Structure formats: C-alpha cells, structure tokens
mmCIF file of C-alpha atoms and ligand atoms in Angstrom:
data_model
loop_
_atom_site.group_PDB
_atom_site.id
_atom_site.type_symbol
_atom_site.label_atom_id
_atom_site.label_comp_id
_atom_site.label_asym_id
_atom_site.label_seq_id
_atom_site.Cartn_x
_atom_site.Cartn_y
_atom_site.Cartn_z
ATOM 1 C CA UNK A 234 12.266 -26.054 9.204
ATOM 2 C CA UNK A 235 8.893 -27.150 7.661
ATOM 3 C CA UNK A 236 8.139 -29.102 10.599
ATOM 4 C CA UNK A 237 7.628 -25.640 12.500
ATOM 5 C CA UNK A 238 5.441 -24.372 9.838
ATOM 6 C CA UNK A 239 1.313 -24.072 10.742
ATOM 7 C CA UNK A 240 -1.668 -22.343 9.177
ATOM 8 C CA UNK A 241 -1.528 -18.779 9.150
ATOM 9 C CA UNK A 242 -5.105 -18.439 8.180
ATOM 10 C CA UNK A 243 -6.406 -20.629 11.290
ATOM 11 C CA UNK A 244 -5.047 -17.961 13.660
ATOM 12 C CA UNK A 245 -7.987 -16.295 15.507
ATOM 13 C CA UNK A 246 -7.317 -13.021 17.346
ATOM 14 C CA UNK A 247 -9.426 -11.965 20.266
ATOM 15 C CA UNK A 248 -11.204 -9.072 20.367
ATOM 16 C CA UNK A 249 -12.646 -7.387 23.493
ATOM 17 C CA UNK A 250 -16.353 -7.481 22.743
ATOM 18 C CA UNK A 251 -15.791 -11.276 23.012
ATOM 19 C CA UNK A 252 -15.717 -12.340 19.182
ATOM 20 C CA UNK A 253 -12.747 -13.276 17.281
ATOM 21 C CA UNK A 254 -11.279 -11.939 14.265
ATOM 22 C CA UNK A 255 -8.679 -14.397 11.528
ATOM 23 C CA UNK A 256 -5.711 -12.671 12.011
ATOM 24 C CA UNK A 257 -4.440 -13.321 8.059
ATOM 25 C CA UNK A 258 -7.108 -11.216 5.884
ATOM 26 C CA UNK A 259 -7.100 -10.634 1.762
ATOM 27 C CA UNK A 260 -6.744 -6.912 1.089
ATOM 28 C CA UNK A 261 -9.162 -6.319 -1.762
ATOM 29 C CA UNK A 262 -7.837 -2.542 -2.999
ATOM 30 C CA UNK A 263 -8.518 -3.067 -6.843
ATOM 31 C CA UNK A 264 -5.818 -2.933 -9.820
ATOM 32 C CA UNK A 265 -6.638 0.056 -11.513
ATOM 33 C CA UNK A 266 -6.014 -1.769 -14.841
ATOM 34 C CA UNK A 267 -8.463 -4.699 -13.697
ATOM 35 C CA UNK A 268 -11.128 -3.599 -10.852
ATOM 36 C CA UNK A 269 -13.040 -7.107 -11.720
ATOM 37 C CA UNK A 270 -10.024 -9.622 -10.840
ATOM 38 C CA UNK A 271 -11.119 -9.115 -7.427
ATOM 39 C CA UNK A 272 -13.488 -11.316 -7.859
ATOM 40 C CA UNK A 273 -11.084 -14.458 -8.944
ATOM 41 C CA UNK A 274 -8.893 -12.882 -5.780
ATOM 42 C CA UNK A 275 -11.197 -13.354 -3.399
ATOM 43 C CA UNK A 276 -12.392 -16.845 -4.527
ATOM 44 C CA UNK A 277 -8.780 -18.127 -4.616
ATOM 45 C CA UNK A 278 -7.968 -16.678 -1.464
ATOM 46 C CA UNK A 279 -11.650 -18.319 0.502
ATOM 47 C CA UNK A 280 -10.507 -21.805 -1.740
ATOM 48 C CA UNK A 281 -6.952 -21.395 0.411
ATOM 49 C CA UNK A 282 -8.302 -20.619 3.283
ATOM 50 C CA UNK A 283 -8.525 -17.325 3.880
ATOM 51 C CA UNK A 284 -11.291 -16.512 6.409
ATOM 52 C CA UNK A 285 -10.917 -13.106 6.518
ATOM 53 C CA UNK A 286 -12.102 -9.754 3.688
ATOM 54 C CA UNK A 287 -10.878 -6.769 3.880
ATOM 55 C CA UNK A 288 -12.715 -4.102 1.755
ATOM 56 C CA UNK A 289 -14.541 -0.743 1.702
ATOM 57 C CA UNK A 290 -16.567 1.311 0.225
ATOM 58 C CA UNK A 291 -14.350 3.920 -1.298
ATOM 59 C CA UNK A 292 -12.217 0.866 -2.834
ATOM 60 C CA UNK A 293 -14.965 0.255 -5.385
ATOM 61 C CA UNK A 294 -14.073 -3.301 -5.154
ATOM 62 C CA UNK A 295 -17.591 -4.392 -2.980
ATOM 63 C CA UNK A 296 -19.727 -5.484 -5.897
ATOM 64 C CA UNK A 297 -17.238 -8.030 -7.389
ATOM 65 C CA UNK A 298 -16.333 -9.217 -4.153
ATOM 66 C CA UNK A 299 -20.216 -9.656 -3.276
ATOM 67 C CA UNK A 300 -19.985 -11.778 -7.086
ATOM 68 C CA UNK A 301 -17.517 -13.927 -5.440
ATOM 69 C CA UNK A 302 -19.660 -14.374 -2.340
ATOM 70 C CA UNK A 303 -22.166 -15.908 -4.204
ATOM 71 C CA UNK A 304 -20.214 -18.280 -6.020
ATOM 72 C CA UNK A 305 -18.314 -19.550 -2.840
ATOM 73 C CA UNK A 306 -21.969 -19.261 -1.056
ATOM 74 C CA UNK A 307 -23.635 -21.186 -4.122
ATOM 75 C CA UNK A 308 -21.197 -24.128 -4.773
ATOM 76 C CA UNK A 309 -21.072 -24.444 -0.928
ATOM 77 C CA UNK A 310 -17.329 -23.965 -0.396
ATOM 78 C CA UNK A 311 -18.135 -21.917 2.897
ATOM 79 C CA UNK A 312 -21.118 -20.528 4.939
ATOM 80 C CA UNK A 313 -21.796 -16.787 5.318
ATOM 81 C CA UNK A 314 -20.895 -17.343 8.778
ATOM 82 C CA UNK A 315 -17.395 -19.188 8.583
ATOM 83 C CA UNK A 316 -16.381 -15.925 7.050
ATOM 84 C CA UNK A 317 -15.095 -12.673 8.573
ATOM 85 C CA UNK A 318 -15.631 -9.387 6.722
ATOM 86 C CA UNK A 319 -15.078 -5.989 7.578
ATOM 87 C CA UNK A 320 -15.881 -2.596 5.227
ATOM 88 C CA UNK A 321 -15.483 0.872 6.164
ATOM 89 C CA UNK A 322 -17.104 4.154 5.849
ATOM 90 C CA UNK A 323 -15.338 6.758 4.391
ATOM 91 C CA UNK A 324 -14.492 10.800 5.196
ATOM 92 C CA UNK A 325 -16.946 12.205 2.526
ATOM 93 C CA UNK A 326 -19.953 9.729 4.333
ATOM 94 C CA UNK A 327 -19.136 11.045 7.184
ATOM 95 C CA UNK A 328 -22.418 11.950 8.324
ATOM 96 C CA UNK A 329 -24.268 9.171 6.993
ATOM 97 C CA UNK A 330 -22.551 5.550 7.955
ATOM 98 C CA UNK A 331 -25.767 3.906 7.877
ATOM 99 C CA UNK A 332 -26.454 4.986 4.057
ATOM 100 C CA UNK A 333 -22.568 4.009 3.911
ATOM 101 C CA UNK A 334 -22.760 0.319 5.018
ATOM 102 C CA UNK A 335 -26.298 -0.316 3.459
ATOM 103 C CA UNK A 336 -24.755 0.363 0.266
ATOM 104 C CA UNK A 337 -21.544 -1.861 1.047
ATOM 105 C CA UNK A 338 -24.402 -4.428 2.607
ATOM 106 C CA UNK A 339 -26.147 -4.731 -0.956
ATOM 107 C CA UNK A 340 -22.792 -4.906 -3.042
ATOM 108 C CA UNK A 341 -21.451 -7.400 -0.906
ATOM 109 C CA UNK A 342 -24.901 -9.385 -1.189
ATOM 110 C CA UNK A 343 -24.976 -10.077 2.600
ATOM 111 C CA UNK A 344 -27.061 -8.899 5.409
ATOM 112 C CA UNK A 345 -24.154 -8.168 7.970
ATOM 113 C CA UNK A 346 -20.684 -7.200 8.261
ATOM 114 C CA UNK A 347 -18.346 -8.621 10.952
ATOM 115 C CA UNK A 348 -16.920 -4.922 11.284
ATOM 116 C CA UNK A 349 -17.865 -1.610 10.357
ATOM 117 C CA UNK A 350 -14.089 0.732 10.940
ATOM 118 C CA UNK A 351 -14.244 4.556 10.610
ATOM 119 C CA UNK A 352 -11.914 5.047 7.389
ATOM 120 C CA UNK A 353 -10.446 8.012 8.586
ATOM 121 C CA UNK A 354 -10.530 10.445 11.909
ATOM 122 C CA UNK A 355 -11.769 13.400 9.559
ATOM 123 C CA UNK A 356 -14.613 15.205 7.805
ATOM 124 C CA UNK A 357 -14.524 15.280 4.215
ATOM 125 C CA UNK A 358 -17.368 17.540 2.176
ATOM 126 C CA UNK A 359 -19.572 14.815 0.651
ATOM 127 C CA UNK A 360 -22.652 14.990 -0.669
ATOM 128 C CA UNK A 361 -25.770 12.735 0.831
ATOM 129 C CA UNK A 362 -23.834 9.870 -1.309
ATOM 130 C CA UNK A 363 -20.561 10.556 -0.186
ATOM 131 C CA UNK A 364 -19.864 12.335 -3.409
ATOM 132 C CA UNK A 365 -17.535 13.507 -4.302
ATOM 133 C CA UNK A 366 -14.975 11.309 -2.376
ATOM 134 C CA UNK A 367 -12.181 13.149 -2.747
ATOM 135 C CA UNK A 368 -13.266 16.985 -2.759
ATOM 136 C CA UNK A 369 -11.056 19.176 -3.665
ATOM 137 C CA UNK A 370 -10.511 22.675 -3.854
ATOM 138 C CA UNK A 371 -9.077 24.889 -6.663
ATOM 139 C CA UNK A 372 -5.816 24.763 -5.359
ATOM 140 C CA UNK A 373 -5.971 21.081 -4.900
ATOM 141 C CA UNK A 374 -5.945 21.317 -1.374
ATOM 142 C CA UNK A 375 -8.897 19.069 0.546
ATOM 143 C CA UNK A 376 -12.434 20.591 1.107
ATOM 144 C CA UNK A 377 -13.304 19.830 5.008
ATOM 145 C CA UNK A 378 -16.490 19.627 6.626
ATOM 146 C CA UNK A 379 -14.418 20.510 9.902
ATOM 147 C CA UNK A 380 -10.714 21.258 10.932
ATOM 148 C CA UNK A 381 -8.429 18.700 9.989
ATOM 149 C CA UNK A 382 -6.550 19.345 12.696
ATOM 150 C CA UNK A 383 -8.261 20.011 16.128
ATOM 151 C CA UNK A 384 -11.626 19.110 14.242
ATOM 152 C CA UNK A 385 -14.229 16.835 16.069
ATOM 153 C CA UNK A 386 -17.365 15.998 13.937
ATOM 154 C CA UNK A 387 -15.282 12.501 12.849
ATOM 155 C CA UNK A 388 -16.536 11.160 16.313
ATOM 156 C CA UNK A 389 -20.596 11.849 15.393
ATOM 157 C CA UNK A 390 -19.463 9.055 12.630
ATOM 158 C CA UNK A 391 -18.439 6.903 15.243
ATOM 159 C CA UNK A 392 -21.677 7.865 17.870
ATOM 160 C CA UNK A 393 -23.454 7.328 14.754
ATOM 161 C CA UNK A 394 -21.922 3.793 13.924
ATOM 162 C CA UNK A 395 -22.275 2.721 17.667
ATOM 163 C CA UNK A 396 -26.246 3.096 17.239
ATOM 164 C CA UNK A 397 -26.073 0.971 14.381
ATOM 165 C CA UNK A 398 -24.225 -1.317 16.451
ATOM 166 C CA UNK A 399 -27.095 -0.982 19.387
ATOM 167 C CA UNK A 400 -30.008 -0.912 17.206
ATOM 168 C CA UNK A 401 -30.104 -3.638 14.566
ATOM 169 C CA UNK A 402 -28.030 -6.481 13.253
ATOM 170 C CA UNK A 403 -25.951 -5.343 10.284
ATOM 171 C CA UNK A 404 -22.992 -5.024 11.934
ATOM 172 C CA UNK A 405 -21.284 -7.690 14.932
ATOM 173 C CA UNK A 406 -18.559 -5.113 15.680
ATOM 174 C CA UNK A 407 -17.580 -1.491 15.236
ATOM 175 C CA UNK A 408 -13.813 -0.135 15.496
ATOM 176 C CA UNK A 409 -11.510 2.950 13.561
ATOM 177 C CA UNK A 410 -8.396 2.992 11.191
ATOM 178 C CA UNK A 411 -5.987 5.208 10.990
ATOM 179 C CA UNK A 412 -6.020 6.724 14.291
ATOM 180 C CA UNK A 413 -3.307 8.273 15.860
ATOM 181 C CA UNK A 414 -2.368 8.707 19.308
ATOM 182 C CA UNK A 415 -3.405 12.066 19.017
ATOM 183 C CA UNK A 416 -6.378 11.027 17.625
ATOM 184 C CA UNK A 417 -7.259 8.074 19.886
ATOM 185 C CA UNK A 418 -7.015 10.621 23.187
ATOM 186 C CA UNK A 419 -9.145 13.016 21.871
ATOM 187 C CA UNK A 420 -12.033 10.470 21.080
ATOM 188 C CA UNK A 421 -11.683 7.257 23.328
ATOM 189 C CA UNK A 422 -13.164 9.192 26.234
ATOM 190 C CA UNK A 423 -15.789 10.501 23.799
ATOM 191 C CA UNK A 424 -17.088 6.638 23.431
ATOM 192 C CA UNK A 425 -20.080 6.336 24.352
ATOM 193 C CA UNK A 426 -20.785 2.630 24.812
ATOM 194 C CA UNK A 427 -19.105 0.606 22.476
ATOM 195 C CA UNK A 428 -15.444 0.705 22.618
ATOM 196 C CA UNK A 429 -13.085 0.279 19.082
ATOM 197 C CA UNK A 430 -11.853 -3.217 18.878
ATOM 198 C CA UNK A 431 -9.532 -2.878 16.212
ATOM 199 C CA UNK A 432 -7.022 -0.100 14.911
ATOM 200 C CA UNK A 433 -6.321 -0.443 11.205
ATOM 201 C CA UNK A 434 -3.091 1.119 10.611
ATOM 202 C CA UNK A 435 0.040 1.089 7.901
ATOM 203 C CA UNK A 436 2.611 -1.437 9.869
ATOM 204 C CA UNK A 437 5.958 -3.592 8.858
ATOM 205 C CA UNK A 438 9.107 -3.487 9.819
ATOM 206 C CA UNK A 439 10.034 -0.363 8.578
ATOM 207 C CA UNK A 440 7.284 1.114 10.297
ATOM 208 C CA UNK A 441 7.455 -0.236 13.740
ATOM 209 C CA UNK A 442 5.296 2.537 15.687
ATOM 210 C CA UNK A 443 5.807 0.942 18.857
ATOM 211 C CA UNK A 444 4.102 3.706 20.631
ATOM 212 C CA UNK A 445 0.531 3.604 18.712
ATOM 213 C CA UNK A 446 0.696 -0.343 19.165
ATOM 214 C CA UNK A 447 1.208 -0.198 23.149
ATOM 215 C CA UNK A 448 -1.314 2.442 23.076
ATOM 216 C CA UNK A 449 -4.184 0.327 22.117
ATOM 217 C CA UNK A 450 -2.942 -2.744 23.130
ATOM 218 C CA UNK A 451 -2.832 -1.667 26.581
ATOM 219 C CA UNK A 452 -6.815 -0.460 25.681
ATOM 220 C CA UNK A 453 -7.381 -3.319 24.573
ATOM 221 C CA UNK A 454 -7.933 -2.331 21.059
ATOM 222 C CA UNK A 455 -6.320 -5.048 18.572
ATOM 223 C CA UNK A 456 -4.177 -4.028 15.620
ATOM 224 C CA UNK A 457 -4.721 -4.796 11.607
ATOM 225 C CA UNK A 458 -1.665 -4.360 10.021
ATOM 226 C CA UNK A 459 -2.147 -2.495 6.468
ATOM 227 C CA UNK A 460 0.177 -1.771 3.558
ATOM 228 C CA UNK A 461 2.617 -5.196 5.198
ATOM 229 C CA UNK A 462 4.245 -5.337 2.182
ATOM 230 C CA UNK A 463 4.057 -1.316 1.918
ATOM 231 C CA UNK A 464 1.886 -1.063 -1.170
ATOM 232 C CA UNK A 465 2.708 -1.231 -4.777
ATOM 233 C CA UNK A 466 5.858 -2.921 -5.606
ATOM 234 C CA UNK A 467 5.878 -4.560 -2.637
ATOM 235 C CA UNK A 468 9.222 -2.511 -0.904
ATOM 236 C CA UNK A 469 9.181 -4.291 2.312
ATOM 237 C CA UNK A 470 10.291 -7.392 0.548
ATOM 238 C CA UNK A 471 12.839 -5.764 -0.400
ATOM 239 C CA UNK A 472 14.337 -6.074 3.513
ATOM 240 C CA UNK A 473 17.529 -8.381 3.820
ATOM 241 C CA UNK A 474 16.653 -9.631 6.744
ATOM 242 C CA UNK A 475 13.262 -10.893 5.295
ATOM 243 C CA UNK A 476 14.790 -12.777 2.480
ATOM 244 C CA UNK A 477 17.263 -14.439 4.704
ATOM 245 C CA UNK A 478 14.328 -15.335 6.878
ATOM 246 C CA UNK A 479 12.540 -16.772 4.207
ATOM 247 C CA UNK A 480 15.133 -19.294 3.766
ATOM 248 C CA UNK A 481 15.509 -19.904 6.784
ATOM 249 C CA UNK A 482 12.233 -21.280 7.148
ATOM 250 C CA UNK A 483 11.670 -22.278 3.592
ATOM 251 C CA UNK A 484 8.489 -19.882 3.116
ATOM 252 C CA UNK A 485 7.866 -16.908 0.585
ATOM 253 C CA UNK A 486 9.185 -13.402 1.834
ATOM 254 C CA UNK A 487 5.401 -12.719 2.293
ATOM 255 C CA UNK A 488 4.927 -15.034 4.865
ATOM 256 C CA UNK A 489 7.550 -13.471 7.002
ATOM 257 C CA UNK A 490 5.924 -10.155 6.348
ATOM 258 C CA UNK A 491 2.872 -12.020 7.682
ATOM 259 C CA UNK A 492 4.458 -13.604 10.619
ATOM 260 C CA UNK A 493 5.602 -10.735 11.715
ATOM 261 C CA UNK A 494 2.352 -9.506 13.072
ATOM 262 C CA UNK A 495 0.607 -12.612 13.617
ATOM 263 C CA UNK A 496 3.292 -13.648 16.026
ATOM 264 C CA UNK A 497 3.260 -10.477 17.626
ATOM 265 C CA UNK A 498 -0.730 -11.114 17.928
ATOM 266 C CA UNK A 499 -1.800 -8.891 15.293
ATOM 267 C CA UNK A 500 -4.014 -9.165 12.377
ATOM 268 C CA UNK A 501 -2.630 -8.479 9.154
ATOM 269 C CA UNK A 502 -3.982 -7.579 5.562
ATOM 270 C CA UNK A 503 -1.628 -7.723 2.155
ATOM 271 C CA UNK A 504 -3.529 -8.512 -1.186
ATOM 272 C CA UNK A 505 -2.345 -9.618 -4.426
ATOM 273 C CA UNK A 506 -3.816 -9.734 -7.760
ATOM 274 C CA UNK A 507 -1.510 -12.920 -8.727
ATOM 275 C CA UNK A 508 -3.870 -15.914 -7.937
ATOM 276 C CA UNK A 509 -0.526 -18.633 -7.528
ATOM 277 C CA UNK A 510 1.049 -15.927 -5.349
ATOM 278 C CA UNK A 511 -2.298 -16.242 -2.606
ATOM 279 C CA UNK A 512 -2.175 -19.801 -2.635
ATOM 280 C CA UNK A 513 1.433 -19.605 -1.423
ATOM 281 C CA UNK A 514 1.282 -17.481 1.714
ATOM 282 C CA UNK A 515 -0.508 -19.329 4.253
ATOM 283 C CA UNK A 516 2.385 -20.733 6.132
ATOM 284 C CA UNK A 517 3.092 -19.193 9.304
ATOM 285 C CA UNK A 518 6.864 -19.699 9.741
ATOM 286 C CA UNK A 519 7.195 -19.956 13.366
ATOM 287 C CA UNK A 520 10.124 -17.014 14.137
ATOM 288 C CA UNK A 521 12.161 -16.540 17.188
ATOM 289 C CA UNK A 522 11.645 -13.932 19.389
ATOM 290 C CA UNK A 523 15.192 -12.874 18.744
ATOM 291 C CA UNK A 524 14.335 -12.860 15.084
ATOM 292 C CA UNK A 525 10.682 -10.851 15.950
ATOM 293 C CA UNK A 526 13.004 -8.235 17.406
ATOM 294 C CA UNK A 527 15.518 -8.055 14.582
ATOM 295 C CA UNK A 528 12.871 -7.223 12.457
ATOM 296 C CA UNK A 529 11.556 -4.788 14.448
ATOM 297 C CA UNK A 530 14.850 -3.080 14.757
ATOM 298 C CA UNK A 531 14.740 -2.382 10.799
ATOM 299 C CA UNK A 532 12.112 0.189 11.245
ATOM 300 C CA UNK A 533 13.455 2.075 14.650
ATOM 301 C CA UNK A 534 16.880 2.295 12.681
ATOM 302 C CA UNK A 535 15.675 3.784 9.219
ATOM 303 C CA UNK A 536 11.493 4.500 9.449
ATOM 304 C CA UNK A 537 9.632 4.458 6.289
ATOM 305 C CA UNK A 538 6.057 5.068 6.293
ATOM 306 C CA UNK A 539 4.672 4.391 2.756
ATOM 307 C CA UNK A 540 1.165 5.759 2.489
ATOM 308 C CA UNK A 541 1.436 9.581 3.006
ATOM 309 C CA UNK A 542 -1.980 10.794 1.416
ATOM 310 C CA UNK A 543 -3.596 13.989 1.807
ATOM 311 C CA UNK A 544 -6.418 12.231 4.044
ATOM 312 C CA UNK A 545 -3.386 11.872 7.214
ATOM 313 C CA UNK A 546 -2.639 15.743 7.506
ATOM 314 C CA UNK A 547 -2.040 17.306 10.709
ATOM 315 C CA UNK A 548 -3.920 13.815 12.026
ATOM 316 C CA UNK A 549 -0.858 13.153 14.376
ATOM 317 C CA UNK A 550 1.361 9.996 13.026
ATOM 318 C CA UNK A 551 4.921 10.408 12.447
ATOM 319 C CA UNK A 552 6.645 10.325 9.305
ATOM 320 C CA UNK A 553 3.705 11.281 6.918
ATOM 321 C CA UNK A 554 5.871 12.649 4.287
ATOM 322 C CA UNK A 555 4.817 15.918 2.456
ATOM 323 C CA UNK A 556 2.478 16.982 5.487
ATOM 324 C CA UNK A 557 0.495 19.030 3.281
ATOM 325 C CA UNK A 558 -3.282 19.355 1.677
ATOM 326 C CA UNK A 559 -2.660 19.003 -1.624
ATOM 327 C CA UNK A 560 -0.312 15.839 -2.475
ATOM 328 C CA UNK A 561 -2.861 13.711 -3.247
HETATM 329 N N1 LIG B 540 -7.359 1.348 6.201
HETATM 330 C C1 LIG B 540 -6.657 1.924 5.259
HETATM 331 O O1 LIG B 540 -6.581 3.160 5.144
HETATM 332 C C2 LIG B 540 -5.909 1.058 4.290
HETATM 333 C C3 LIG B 540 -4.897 1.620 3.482
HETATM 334 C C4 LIG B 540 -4.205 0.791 2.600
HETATM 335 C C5 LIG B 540 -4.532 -0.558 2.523
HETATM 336 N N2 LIG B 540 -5.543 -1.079 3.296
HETATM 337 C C6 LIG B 540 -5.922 -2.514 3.200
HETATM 338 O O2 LIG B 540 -4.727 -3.304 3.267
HETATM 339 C C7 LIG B 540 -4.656 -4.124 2.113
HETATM 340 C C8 LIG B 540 -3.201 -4.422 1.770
HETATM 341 O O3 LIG B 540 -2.440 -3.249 1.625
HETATM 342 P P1 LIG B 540 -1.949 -2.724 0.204
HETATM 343 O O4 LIG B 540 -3.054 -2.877 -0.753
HETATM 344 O O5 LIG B 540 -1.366 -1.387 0.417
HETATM 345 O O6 LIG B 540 -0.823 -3.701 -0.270
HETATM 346 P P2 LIG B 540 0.270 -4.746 0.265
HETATM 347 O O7 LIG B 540 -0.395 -6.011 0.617
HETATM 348 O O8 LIG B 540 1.195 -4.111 1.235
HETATM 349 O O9 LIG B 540 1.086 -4.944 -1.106
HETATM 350 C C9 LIG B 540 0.434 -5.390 -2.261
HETATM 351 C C10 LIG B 540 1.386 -5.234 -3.434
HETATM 352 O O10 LIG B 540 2.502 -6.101 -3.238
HETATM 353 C C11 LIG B 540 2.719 -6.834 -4.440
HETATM 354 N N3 LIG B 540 3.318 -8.114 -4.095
HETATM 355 C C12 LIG B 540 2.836 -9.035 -3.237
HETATM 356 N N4 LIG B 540 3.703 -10.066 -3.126
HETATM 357 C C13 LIG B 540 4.736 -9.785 -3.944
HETATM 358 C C14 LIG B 540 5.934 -10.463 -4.277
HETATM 359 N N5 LIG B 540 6.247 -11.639 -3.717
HETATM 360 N N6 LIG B 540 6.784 -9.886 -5.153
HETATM 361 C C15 LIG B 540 6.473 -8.692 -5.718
HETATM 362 N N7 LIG B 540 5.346 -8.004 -5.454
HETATM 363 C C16 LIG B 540 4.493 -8.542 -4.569
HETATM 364 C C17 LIG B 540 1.358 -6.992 -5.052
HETATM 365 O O11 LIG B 540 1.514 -7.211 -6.422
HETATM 366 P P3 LIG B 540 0.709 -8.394 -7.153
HETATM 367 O O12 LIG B 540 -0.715 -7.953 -7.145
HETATM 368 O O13 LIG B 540 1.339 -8.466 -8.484
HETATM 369 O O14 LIG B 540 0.917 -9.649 -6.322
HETATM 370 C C18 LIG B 540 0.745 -5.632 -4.739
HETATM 371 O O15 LIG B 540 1.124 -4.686 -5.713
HETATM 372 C C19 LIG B 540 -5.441 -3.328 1.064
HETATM 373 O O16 LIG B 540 -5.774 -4.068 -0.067
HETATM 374 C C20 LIG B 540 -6.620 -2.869 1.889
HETATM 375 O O17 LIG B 540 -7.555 -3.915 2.047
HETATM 376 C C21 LIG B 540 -6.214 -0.301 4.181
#
C-alpha cells in the first residue's frame, strides 16, 4: 500500500473568502508538566512539514511558539508567509478581541494571523485583560456576562472581530469554534459582512455529528477537526477499526485519524508533545470510501464526545456529558 500514500501536510482546503487553509495543523495545547516543549513541537512539526499552527490565547502556549517562529524565521527554514496560523479570542475577552489578538500578535512575534476564531459562542466575566479566564462563582458554577443559554452579546465579539477584519491588516480571515447548530442559526443571519470560514469543533469517529458538518458545509463554512485523537490518552486510537486500518496501509493509527477528515475535505488539528511521534504522521493513507464510511459508522453506533467543559452548557451540541455549570 505505500504506493497510495501522499503528503498529508500539502493538502490545501478552500475557504470561501478565496484563501486556502493546510488541512493537517499542529495543536499547540501545552503539557501542564512542560508549557515550554512547545517550542521544540512546533519546530519539529514546521521541519516535517507542517504548514499549519493551531494556538490561542487562553492556551498560554503563544510566547514559546512565537520563540520557535523566530528560530524557523532566523535559520530560514520557512517564510512568515509559507505558514498558516490561526489564534483565538477567548469568552472572558469577549468584549475586547482587538486587545485579545494584539497580545497573541506580540507573543507570536508576527504582525498577522491567518485566522482570528471566536473561542466560544458565550460571555464570560473578564476583566479589561480577560482576567480572570475562568470566573467562577462560589458555588463553582461560571460567572456570565450574559445568558448562557439564549444569551447574545458573543456576536458583538464577532461584529467586533469583522472590523478588525475591515479595518487593518492583522488578521487575513475571521471564523468561530465551537458553534452549534443552535448557535450558528441564531448568529449567521446576524453577520454583518464577513461570513465564518471555518467551524472548529471536537470531531472523530466516535463523534460523527453529521448534522453540524452538513450544516456549514452546505454554508460554505469549512470544518477543523479538534480533539481527533479525543484528547489525553489518545482514546480514539483505541478504535479497532483504526488499527486494522493502519495496517492496512502501513501508516501510524494517527494518520488514519488524520485521513479521516482530510479525505472527507476537512482540516484537522491533533498535537503531540513526542517529537519522533510528529515526524511520523504526515502520510495520508489514501482510504476507500467504503472504509470512510465504516469509520463513520463507529460514532452513529456508540457516540462519545470527549471534551464536556463547563464553557459548552446549554450551547446546543449533543452529548456534552454533565450539562451543568460547575464541572469544570
Ligand atoms: N477550539 C477548541 O475549543 C479546542 C479544544 C481542544 C483542542 N483544540 C485544538 O486541537 C488540538 C488537538 O486536540 P487535543 O489537544 O485535544 O488532542 P489530540 O490531538 O486529540 O490528542 C493529543 C493526545 O494524544 C496523545 N497521542 C498522540 N498520538 C498518540 C499515540 N500514537 N499513542 C498514544 N498517545 C498518543 C498525545 O500524547 P503525546 O503528547 O505523548 O504524543 C496527547 O496526549 C489542540 O492542541 C488545540 O490546538 C481546540
């Protein structure tokens, strides 16, 4: 089967401003135990060919990812602009993106981003520095700067992020994460100019959420696959089916969970802090469409959504275990 195999990182994905996005992107969520081996991440990953950062600015991982920047920039492995990198602003900046990406701008040690997503379809209470990010009340529950719920201020964050889209340079496109259905009907009429061109949203196989991905595909609205391998421990590699794919095609397990999406035209984010693990998951396996489907089938038989945080209550996606306020 390695005669099938191609470069998953030299898949572009089209986006409907006209620009294109690398479908295969390095998550950049620190280790708690070792923020600053994002850094060596990130310049292993642009060394193998990754074209495409994901970060943010709650992640904390910004300034050692702008560290690797430089190197990469300095030793002339790449050019600013054969990269693709996309922060986000985050619930408690709510009302102040701008402040947001400057300070992701100046950690990064870059003047623009290639996208700018809304974290989150909610309010959080932050200060003028998004302090604190996760506010919380005695109880534990979250402190809101508007209903969770049936809340609307989350779209001034996104009015406010299309005039920063309008009015200067730092950012080439704008677009949302974790948006619902539910959420996407209440603001995609509320748009004002500059449509999202990218959903950022937990998918895998045992989270197929057909529905959401027809949504905005029909809108035209591409999807980044999060969580692919579901997070910590990696369950999704867990699936039978993936491991018998894997040698199948002679690849890792990972890049069926990557194939998965990109063959389905979707862009797709997993990270690892193991440097000889992200030099061997560029190969894009090429799978079957029967063998697409099968996957897909794993999720609509047994669903499994593995990032259930306080931040998705009442926000309309299916399967957010402990729908409360407090489980953070
Ligand atoms: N928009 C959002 O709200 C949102 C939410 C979550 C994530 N994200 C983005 O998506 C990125 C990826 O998602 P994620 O961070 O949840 O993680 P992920 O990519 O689904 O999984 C990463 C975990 O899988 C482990 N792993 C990878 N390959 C493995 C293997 N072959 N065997 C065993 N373990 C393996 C990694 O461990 P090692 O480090 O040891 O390899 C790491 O703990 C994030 O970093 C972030 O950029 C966005």
């Amino acid at each position: 089967m390695t005669e099938q195999l191609d470069v998953a990182t030299s898949v572009k994905l089209q986006l409907s401003n006209g620009r294109t996005i690398p479908a295969l992107g390095l998550g950049t969520i620190p280790p708690d135990d070792n923020p600053g081996s994002v850094k060596d991440q990130v310049i292993a990953a642009v060394k193998e060919g990754y074209r495409h950062i994901d970060t943010a600015w709650y992640y904390g991982s910004e300034k050692y990812i702008g560290e690797a920047l430089k190197e990469l920039f300095d030793e002339g492995v790449v050019k600013r602009e054969d990269l693709f990198i996309t922060t986000k602003v985050w619930p408690s900046f709510w009302h102040s993106p701008e402040k947001s990406l400057d300070i992701s701008l100046k950690d990064l040690g870059i003047d623009y981003v290639d996208l700018f997503l809304q974290h989150w379809p909610i309010a959080l209470h932050g200060n003028d520095n998004g302090q604190p990010t996760t506010p919380k009340n005695a109880d534990g529950s979250l402190v809101y700067d508007d209903d969770p719920v049936n809340g609307t201020k989350y779209i001034e964050t996104y009015h406010k992020m299309e005039d920063i889209l309008d009015n200067n340079l730092k950012v080439k496109s704008i677009g949302v994460s974790n948006f619902s259905i539910h959420k996407l009907e209440q603001f995609l009429p509320e748009v004002r100019s500059y449509k999202p061109v990218v959903n950022q949203i937990e998918l895998h196989p045992q989270l197929p959420q057909q529905d959401l991905v027809d949504y905005c595909e029909s809108r035209g609205i591409v999807i980044v696959a999060y969580s692919p391998l579901g997070g910590n421990g990696a369950p999704v590699l867990e699936i039978p089916l993936i491991n018998e794919l894997a040698k199948k095609y002679m690849v890792t397990p990972n890049e069926i969970a990557e194939a998965y999406h990109i063959l389905n035209n979707r862009g797709v984010i997993s990270r690892s802090a193991n440097l000889s693990r992200i030099k061997t998951i560029t190969r894009l396996p090429r799978l079957t469409e029967e063998e697409l489907k099968q996957l897909y089938q794993v999720g609509v038989e047994d669903p499994k959504r593995y990032n259930c945080s306080s931040y998705g209550y009442g926000i309309g996606f299916r399967w957010w275990d402990g729908h409360s306020l407090c489980n953070l």
